[in-house]
Short mmCIF file of C-alpha atoms in Angstrom, two decimals:
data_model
loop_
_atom_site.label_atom_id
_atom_site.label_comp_id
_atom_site.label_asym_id
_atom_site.label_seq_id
_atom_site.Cartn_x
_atom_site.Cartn_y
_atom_site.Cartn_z
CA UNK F 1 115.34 -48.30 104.42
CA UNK F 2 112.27 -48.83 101.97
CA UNK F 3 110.34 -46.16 104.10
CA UNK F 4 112.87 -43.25 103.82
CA UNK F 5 112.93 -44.24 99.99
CA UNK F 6 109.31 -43.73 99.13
CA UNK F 7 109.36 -40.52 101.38
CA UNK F 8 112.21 -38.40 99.34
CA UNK F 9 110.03 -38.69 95.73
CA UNK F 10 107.20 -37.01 97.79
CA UNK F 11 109.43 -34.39 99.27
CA UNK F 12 110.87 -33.35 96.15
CA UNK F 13 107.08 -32.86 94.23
CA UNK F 14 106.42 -30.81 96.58
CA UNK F 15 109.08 -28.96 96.70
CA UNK F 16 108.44 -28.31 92.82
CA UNK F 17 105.20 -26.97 92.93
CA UNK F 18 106.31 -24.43 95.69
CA UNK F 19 108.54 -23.44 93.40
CA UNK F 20 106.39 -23.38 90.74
CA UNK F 21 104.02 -20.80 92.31
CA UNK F 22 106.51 -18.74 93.54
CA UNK F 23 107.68 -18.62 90.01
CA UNK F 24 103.84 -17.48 88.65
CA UNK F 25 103.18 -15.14 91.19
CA UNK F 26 106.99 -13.23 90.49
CA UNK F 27 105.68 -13.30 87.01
CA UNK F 28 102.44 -11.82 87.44
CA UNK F 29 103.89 -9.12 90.01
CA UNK F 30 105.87 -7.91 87.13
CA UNK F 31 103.49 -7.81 84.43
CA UNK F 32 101.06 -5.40 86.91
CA UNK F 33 103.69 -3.18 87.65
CA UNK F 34 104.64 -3.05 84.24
CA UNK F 35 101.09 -2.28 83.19
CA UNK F 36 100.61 0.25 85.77
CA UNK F 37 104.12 2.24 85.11
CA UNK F 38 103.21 2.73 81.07
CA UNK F 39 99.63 3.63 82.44
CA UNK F 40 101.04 6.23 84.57
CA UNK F 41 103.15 7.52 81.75
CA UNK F 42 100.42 7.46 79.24
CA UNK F 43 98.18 9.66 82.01
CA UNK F 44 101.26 12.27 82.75
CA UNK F 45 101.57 12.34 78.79
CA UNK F 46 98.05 13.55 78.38
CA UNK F 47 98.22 15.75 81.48
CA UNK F 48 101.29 17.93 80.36
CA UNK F 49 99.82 18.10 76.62
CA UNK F 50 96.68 19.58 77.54
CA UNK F 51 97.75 21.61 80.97
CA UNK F 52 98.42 25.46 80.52
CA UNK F 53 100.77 27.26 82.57
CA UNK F 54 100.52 30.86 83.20
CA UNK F 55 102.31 33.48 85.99
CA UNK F 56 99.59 34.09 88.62
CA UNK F 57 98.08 37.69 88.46
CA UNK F 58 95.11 39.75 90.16
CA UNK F 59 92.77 41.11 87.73
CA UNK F 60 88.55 40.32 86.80
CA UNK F 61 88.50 38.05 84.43
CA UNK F 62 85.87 38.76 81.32
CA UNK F 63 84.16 36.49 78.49
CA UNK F 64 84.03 37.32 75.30
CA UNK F 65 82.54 36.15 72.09
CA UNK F 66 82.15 37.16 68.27
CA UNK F 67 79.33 36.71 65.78
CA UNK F 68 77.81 38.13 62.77
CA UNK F 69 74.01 37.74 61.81
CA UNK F 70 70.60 39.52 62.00
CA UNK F 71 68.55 40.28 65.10
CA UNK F 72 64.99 39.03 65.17
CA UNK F 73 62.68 40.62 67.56
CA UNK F 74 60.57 38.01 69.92
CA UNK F 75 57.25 39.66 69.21
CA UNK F 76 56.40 42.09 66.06
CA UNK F 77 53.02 43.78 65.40
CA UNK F 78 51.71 45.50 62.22
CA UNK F 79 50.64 48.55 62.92
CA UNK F 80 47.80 50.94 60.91
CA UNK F 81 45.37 53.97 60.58
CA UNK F 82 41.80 53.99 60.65
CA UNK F 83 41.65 55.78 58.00
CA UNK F 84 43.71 56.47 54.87
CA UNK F 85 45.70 59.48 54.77
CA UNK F 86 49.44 61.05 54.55
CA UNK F 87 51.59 60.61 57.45
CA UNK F 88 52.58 64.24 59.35
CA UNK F 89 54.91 63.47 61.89
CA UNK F 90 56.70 59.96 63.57
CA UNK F 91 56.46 60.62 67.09
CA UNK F 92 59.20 57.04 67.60
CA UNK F 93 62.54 55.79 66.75
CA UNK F 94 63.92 52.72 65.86
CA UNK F 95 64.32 50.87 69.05
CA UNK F 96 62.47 52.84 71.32
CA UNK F 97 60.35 51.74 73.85
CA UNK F 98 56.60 52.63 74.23
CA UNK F 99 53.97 52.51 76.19
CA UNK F 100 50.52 51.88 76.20
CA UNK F 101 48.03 54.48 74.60
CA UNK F 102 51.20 56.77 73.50
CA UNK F 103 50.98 58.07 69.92
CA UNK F 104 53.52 56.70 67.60
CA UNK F 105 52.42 58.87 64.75
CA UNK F 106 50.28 61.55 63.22
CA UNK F 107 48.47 62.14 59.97
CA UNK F 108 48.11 65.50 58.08
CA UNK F 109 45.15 67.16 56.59
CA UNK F 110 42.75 66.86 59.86
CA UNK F 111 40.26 69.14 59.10
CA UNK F 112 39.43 66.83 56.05
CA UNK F 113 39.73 63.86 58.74
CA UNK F 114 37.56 65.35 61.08
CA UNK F 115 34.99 66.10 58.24
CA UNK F 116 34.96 62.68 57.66
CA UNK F 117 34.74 61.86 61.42
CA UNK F 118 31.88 64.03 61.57
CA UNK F 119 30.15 62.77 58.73
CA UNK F 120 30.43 59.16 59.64
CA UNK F 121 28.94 60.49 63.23
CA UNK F 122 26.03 61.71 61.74
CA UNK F 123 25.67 58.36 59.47
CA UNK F 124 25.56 56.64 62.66
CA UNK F 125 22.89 58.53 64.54
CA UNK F 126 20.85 58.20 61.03
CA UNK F 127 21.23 54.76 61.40
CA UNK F 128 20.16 54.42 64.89
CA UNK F 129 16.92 56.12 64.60
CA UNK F 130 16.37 54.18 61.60
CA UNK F 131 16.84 51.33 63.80
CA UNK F 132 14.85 52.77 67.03
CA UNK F 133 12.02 53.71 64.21
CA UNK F 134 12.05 50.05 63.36
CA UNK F 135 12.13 48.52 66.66
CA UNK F 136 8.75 50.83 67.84
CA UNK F 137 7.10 49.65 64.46
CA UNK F 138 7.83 46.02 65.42
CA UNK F 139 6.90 46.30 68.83
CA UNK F 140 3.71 47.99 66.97
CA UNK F 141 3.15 45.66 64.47
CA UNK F 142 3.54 42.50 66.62
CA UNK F 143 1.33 43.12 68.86
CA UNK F 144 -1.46 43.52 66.52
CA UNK F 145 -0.25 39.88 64.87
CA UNK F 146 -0.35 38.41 68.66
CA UNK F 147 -4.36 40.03 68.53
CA UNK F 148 -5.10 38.91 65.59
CA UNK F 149 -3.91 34.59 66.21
CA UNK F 150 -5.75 35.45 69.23
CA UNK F 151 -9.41 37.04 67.61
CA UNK F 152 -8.68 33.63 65.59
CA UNK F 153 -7.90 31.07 67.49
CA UNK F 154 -11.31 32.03 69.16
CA UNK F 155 -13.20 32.52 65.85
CA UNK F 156 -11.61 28.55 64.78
CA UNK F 157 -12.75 27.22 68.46
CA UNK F 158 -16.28 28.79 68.17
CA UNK F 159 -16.32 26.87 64.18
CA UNK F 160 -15.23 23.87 65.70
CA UNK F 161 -18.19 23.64 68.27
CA UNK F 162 -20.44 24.90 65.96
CA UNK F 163 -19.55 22.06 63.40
CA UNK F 164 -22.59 20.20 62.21
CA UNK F 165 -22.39 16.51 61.24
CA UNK F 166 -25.04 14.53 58.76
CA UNK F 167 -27.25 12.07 61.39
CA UNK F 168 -26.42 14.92 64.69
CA UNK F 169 -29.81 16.30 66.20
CA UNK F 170 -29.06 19.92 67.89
CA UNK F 171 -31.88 18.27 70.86
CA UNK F 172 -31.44 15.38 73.18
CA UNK F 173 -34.06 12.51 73.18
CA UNK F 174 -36.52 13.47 75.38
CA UNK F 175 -36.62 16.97 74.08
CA UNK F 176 -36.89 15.87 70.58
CA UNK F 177 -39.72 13.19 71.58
CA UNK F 178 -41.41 15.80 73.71
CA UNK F 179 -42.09 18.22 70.43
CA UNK F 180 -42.88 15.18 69.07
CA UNK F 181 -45.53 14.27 71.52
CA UNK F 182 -46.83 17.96 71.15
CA UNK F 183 -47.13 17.67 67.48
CA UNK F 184 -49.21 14.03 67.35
CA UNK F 185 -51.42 15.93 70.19
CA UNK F 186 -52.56 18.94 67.93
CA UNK F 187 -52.67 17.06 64.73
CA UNK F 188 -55.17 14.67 66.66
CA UNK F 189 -57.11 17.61 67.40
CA UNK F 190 -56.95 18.64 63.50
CA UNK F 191 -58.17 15.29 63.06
CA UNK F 192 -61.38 15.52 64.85
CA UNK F 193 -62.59 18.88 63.52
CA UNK F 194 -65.21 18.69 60.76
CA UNK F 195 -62.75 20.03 57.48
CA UNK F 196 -66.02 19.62 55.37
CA UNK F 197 -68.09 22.04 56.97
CA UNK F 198 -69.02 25.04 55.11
CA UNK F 199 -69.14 27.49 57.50
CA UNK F 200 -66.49 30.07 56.21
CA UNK F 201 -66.32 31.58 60.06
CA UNK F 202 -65.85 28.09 61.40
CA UNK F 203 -63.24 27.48 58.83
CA UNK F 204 -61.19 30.35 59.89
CA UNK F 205 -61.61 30.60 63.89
CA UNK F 206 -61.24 26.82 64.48
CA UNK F 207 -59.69 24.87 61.43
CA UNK F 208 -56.68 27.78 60.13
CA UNK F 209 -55.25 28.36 63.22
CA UNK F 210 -55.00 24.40 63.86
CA UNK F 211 -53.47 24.29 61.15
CA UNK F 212 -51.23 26.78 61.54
CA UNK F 213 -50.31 24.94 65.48
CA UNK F 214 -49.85 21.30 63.87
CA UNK F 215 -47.26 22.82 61.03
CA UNK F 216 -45.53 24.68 63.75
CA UNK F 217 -45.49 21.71 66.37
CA UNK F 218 -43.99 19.77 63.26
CA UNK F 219 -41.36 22.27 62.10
CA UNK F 220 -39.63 22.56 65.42
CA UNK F 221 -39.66 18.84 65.91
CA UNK F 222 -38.27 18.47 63.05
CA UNK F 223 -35.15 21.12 63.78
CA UNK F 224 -35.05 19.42 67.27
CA UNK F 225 -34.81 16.07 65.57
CA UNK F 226 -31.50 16.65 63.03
CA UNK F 227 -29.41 19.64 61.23
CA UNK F 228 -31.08 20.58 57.69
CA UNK F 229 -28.32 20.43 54.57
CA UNK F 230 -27.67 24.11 54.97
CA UNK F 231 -26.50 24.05 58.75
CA UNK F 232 -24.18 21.14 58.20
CA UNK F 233 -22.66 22.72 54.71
CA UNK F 234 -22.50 26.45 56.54
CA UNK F 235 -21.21 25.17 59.75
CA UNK F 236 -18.60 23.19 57.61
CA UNK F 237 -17.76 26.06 55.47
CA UNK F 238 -17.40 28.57 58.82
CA UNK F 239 -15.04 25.69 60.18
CA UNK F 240 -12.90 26.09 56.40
CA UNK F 241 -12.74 29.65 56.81
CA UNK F 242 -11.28 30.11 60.72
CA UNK F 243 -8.93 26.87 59.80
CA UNK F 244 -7.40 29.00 56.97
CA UNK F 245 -7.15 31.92 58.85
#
């Protein structure tokens, strides 16, 4: 008796909750198709408002359309003589196509063109002579300059080897020393002869001409043995000169 008692309490919550969610899904079920029928209306609504009707026919169908403004062309050009003048004859219309090289118009008065074509001709071939004249002079004149630098580039080596420098001796050593030698010889011999004799003859034929030997003998030792002041300012002066040049 106690057991069928506590079994009839469990029964009936269960029972509820099947009801219960029987209940929810019958109202869910009806809000969806409630949902979806005033969808479907609002969609055949907006279908029959913007849907045209019209009896089928066979014909071409053609596109149309209306405007107003001003045409631009995708490329322009200005377009002008060579020379100034009065316009003869337009050899174009508006619109038309040309072609390359074709003549779109003509200027009047062409013999007074042509005089001034031929005029401007004979300026040019004044012109180029002038210029032809000029280049031969050049050519002329340029290769005299390039002779010239060379005569002195030559003349300004030559100065520069020929430069003479205070404490320089134009000999070596042994040459200088061998004049040397050759001048202490013959003034020795000077030395021995008798200078007091009277003997005019003697004097002449034996002392003069020893004389005359040792001074020589001296002299060139000496120009073997260093430059004199006038070598070393000339050669300096020559060296100036071809520098300046």
């Amino acid at each position: 008796m106690k057991a069928k008692s506590k079994a009839r309490p469990l029964l009936k919550t269960k029972k509820f909750w099947i009801i219960l969610v029987v209940i929810v899904l019958a109202a869910a079920g009806g809000g969806y198709y409630y949902f979806r029928s005033q969808q479907t209306s609002v969609v055949a609504q907006a279908a029959s408002s913007s849907l045209q009707t019209a009896q089928v026919t066979v014909g071409n169908i053609v596109l149309s359309a209306q405007a107003t403004g001003t045409l631009v062309a995708g490329q322009t050009a200005n377009l002008g003589f060579l020379s100034s003048g009065t316009v003869a004859t337009v050899n174009v219309q508006v619109g038309q196509q040309v072609k390359k090289g074709q003549d779109l118009a003509d200027l009047g008065d062409l013999q007074s063109l042509q005089s001034d074509v031929a005029s401007a001709q004979a300026n040019l071939t004044a012109a180029q002579t002038t210029l032809q004249n000029f280049q031969n002079g050049a050519a002329l004149a340029l290769g005299n300059a390039q002779l010239t630098v060379s005569t002195d580039q030559t003349n300004l080596t030559n100065a520069q080897s020929a430069l003479k420098l205070p404490g320089e001796a134009p000999c070596d050593k042994t040459t200088t020393d061998a004049y040397y030698q050759t001048y202490l010889l013959e003034k020795a011999n000077l030395d021995k002869m008798d200078l007091s004799n009277p003997n005019s003859a003697y004097y002449l034929s034996q002392v003069v001409p020893e004389k005359i030997l040792v001074n020589k003998d001296y002299q060139a030792y000496l120009a073997c043995s260093s430059y004199t002041v006038y070598q070393i300012s000339s050669s300096q002066a020559n060296l100036t000169i071809a520098q300046a040049t």
